[in-house]
JSON list of C-alpha atoms in Angstrom, two decimals:
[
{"chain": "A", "resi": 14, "resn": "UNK", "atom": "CA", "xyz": [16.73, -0.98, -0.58]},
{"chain": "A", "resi": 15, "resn": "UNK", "atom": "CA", "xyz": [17.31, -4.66, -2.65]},
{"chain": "A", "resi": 16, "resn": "UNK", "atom": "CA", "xyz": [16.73, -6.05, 1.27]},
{"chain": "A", "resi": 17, "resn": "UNK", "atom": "CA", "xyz": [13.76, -4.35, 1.97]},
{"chain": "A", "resi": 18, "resn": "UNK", "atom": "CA", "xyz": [12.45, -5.58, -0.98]},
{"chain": "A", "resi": 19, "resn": "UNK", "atom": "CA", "xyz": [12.78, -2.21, -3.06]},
{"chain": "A", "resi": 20, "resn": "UNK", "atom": "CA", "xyz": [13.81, -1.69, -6.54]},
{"chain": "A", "resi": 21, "resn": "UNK", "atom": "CA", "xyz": [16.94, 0.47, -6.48]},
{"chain": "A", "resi": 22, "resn": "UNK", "atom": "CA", "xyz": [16.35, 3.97, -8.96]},
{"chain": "A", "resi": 23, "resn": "UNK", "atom": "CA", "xyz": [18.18, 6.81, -8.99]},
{"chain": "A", "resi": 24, "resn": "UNK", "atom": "CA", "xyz": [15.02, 8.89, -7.13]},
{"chain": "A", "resi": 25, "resn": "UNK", "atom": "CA", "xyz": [15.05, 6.20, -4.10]},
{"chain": "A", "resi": 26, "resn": "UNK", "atom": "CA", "xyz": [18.47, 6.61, -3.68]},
{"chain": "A", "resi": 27, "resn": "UNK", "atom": "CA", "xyz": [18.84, 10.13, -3.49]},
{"chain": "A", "resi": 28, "resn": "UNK", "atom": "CA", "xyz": [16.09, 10.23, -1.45]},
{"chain": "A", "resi": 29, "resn": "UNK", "atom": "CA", "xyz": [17.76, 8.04, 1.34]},
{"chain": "A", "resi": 30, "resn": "UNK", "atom": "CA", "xyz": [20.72, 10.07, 0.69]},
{"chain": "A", "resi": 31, "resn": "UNK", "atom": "CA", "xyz": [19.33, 13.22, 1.65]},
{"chain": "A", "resi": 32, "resn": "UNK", "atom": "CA", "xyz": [17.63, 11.54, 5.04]},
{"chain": "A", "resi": 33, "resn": "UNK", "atom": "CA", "xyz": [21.43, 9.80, 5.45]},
{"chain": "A", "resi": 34, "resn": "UNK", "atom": "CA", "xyz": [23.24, 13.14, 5.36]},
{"chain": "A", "resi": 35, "resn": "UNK", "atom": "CA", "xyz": [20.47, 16.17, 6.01]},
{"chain": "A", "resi": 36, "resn": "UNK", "atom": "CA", "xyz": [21.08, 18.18, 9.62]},
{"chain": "A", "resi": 37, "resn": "UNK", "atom": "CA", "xyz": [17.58, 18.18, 9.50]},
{"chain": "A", "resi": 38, "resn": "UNK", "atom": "CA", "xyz": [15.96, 14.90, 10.76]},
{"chain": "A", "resi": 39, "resn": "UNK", "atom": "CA", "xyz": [12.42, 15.64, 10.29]},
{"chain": "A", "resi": 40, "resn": "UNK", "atom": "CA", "xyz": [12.11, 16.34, 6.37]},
{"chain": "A", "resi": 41, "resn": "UNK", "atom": "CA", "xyz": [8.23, 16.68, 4.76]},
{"chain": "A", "resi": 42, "resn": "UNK", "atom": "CA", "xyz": [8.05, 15.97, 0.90]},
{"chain": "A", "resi": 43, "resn": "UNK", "atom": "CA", "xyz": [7.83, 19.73, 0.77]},
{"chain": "A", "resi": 44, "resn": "UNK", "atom": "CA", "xyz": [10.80, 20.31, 2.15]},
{"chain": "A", "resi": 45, "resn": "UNK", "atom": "CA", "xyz": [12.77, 17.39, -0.27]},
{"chain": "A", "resi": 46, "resn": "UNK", "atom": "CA", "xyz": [10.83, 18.54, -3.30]},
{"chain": "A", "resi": 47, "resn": "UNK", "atom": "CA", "xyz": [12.67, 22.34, -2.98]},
{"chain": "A", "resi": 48, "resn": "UNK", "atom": "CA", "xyz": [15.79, 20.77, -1.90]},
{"chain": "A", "resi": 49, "resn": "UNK", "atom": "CA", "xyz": [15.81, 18.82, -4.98]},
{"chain": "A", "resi": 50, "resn": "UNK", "atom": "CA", "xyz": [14.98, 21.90, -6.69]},
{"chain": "A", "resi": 51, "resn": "UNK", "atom": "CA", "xyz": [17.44, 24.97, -5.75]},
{"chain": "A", "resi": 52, "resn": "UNK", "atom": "CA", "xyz": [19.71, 21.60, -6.56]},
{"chain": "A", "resi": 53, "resn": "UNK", "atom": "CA", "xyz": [20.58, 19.42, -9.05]},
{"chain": "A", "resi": 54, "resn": "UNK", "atom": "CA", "xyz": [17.84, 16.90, -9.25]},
{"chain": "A", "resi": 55, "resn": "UNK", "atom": "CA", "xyz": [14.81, 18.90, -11.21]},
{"chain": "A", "resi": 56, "resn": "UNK", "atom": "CA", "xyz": [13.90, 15.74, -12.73]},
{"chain": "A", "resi": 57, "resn": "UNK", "atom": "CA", "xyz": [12.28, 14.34, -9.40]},
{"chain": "A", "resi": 58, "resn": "UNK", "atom": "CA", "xyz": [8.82, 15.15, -9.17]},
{"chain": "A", "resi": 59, "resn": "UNK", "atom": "CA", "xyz": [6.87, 16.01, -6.03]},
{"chain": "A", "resi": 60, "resn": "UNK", "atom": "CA", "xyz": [4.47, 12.92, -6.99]},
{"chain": "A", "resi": 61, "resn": "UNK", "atom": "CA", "xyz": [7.43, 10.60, -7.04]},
{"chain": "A", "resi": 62, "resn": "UNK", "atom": "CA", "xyz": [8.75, 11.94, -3.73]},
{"chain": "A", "resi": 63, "resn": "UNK", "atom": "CA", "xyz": [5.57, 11.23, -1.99]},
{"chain": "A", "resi": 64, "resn": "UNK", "atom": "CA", "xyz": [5.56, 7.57, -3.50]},
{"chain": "A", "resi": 65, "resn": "UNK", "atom": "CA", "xyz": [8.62, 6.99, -2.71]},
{"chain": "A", "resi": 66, "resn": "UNK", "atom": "CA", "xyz": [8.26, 8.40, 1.22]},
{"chain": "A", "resi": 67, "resn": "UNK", "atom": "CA", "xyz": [4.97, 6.20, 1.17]},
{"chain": "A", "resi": 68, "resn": "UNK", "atom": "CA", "xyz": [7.45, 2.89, 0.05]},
{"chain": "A", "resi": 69, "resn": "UNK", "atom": "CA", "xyz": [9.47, 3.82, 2.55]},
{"chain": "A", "resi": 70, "resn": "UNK", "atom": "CA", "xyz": [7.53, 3.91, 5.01]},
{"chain": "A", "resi": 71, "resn": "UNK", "atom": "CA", "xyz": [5.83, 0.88, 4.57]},
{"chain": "A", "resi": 72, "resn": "UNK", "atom": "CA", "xyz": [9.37, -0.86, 3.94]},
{"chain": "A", "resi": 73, "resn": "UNK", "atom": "CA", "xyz": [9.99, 0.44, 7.41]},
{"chain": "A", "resi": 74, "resn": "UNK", "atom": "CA", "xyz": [12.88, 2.94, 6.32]},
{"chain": "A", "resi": 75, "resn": "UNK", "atom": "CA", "xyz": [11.20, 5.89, 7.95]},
{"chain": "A", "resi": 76, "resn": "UNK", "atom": "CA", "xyz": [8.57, 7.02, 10.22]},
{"chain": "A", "resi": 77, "resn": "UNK", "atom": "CA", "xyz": [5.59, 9.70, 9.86]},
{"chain": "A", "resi": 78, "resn": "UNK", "atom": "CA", "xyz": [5.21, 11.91, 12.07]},
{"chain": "A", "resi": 79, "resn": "UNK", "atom": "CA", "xyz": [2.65, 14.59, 12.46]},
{"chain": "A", "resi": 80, "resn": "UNK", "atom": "CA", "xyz": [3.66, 16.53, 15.59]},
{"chain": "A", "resi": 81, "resn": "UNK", "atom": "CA", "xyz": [0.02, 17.46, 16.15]},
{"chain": "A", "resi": 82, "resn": "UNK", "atom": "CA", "xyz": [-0.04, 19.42, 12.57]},
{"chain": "A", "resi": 83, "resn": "UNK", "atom": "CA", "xyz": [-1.99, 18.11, 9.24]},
{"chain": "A", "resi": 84, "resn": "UNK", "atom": "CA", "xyz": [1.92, 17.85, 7.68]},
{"chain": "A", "resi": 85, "resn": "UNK", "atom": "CA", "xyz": [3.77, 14.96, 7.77]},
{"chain": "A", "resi": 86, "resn": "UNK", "atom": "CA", "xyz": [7.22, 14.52, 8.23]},
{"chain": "A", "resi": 87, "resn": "UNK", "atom": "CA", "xyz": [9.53, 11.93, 8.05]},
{"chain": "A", "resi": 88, "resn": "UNK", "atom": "CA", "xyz": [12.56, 10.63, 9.71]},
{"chain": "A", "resi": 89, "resn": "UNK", "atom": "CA", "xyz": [14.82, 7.19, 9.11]},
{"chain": "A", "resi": 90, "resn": "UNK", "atom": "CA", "xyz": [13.81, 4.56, 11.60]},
{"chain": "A", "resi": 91, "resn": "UNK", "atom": "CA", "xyz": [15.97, 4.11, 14.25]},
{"chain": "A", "resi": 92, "resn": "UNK", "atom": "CA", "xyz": [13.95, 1.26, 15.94]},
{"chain": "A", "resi": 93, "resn": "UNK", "atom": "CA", "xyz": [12.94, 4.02, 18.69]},
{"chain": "A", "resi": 94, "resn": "UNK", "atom": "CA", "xyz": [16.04, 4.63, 20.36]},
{"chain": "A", "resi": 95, "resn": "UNK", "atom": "CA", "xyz": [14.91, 8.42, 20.96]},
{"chain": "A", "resi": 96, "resn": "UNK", "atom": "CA", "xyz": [12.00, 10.42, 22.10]},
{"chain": "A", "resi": 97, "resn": "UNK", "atom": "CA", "xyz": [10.98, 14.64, 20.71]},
{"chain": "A", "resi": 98, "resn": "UNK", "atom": "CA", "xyz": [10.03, 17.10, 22.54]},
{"chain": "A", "resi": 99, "resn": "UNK", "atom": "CA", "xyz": [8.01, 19.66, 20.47]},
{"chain": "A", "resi": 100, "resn": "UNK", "atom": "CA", "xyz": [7.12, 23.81, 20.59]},
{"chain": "A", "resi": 101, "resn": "UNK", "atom": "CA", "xyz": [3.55, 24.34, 20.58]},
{"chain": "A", "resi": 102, "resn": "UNK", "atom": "CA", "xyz": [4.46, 27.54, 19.13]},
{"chain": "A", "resi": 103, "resn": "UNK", "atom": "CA", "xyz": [7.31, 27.55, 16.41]},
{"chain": "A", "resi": 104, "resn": "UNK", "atom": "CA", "xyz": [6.92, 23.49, 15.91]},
{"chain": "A", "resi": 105, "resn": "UNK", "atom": "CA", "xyz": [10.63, 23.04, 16.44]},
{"chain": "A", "resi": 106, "resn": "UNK", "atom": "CA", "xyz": [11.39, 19.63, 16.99]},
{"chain": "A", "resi": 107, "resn": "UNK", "atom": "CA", "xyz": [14.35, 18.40, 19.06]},
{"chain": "A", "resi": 108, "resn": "UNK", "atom": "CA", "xyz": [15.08, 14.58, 19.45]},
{"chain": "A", "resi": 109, "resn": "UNK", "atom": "CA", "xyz": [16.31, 13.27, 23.09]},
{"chain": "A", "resi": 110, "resn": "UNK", "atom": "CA", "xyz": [17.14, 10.02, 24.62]},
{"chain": "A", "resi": 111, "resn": "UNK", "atom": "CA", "xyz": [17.58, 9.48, 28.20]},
{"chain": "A", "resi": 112, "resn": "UNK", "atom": "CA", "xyz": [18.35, 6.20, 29.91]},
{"chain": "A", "resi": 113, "resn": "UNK", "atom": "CA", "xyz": [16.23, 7.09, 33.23]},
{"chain": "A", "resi": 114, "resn": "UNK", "atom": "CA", "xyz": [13.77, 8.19, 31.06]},
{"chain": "A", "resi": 115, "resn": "UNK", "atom": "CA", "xyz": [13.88, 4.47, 29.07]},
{"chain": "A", "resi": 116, "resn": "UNK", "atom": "CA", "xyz": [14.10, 2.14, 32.30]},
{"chain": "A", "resi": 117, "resn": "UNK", "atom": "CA", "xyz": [10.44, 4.43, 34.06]},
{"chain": "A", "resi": 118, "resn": "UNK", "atom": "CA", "xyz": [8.85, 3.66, 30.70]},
{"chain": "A", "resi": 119, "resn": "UNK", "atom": "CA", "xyz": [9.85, -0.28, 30.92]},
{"chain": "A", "resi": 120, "resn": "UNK", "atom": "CA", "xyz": [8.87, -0.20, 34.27]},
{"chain": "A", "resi": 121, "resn": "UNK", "atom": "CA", "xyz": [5.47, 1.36, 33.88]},
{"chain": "A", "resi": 122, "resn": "UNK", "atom": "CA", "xyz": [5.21, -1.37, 31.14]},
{"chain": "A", "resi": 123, "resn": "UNK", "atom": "CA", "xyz": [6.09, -4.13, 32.77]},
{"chain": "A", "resi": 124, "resn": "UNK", "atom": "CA", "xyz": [3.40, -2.55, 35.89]},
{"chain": "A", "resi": 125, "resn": "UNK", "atom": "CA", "xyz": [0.45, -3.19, 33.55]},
{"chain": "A", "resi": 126, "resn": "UNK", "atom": "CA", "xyz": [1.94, -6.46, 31.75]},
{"chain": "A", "resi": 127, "resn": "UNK", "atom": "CA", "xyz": [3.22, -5.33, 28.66]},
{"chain": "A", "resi": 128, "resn": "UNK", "atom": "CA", "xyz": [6.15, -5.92, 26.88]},
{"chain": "A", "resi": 129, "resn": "UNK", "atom": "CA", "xyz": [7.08, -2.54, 24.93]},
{"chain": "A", "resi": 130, "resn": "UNK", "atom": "CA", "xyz": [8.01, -3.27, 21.39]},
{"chain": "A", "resi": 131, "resn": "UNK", "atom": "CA", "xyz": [8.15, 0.31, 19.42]},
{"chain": "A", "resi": 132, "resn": "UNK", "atom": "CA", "xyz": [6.86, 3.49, 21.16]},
{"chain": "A", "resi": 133, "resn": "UNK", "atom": "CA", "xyz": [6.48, 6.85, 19.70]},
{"chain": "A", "resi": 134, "resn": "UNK", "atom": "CA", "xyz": [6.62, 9.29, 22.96]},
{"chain": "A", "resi": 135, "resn": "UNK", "atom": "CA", "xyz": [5.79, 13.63, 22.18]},
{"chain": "A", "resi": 136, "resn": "UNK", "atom": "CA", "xyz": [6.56, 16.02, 24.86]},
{"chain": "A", "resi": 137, "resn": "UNK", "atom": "CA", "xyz": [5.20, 19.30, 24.11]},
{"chain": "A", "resi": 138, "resn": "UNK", "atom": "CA", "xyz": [5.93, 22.81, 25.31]},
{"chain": "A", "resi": 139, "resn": "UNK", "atom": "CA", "xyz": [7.52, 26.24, 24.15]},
{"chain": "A", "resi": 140, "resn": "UNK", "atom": "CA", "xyz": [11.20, 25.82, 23.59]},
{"chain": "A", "resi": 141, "resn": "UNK", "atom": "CA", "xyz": [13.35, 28.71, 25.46]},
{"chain": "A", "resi": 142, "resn": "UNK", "atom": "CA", "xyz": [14.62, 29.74, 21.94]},
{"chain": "A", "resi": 143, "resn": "UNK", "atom": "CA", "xyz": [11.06, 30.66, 20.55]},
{"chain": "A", "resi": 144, "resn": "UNK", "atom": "CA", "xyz": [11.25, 32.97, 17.90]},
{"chain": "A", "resi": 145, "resn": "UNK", "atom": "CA", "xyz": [7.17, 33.73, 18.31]},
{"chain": "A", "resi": 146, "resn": "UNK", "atom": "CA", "xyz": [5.98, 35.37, 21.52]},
{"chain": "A", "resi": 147, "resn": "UNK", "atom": "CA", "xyz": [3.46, 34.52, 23.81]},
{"chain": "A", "resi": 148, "resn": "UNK", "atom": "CA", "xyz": [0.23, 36.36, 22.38]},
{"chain": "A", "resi": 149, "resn": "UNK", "atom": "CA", "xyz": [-1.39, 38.79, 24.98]},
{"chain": "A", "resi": 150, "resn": "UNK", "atom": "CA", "xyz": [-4.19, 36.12, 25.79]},
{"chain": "A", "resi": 151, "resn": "UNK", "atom": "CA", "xyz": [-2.03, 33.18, 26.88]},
{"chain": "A", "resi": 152, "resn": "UNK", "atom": "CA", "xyz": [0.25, 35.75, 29.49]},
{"chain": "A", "resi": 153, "resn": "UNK", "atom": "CA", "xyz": [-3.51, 36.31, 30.88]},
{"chain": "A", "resi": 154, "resn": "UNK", "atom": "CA", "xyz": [-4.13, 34.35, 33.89]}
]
């Protein structure tokens, strides 16, 4: 935090903690604020979890992400060493890297003349594992 130019408070920290250790990469405010709240840590309002998400993000500890839905989520910043692939249907979110998949986007790149510095890169589909079925309309040809 102290490097990234950020104060260090007991909210910040516990915060980063909770990105450090979670299972879940891809945490919204939401989802921190009722952590926090079947927890320990009452005392952290939802207000100061979005500021602090916001700081974060601008100290470039995390990326947003929107996953083509009005609510953000967040995940720490890796520098882009991974790509998602996302259900259109349930929104599950699973994180991928691929080496192939790394030297076709560097050489597409380098095809138009660019350099690629960060990249944000969204597959979407319906995962095999979808709890929510195909409505009648989309099995209609």
């Amino acid at each position: 935090l102290k490097s990234r130019g950020l104060k260090v408070t007991e909210p910040r920290l516990r915060i980063l903690k909770l990105f450090d250790k979670s299972d879940t990469r891809h945490l919204s405010a939401e989802d921190i604020y009722k952590f926090f709240q079947n927890g320990n840590y009452t005392d952290v309002s939802l207000a100061t979890i979005y500021r602090v998400l916001t700081q974060f993000e601008q100290a470039d500890l995390l990326i947003r992400h929107r996953f083509e839905s009005d609510k953000s989520v967040f995940e720490l910043n890796d520098n882009g060493l991974h790509d998602h692939l996302v259900c259109v249907r349930c929104g599950r979110v699973v994180e991928f890297f691929d080496t192939a998949f790394k030297k076709k986007r560097m050489q597409i790149a380098q095809q138009h003349g660019f350099e690629l510095g960060a990249h944000s890169i969204y597959l979407y589909g319906q995962c095999t594992k979808c709890p929510i079925p195909a409505s009648i309309d989309e099995e209609t040809p």
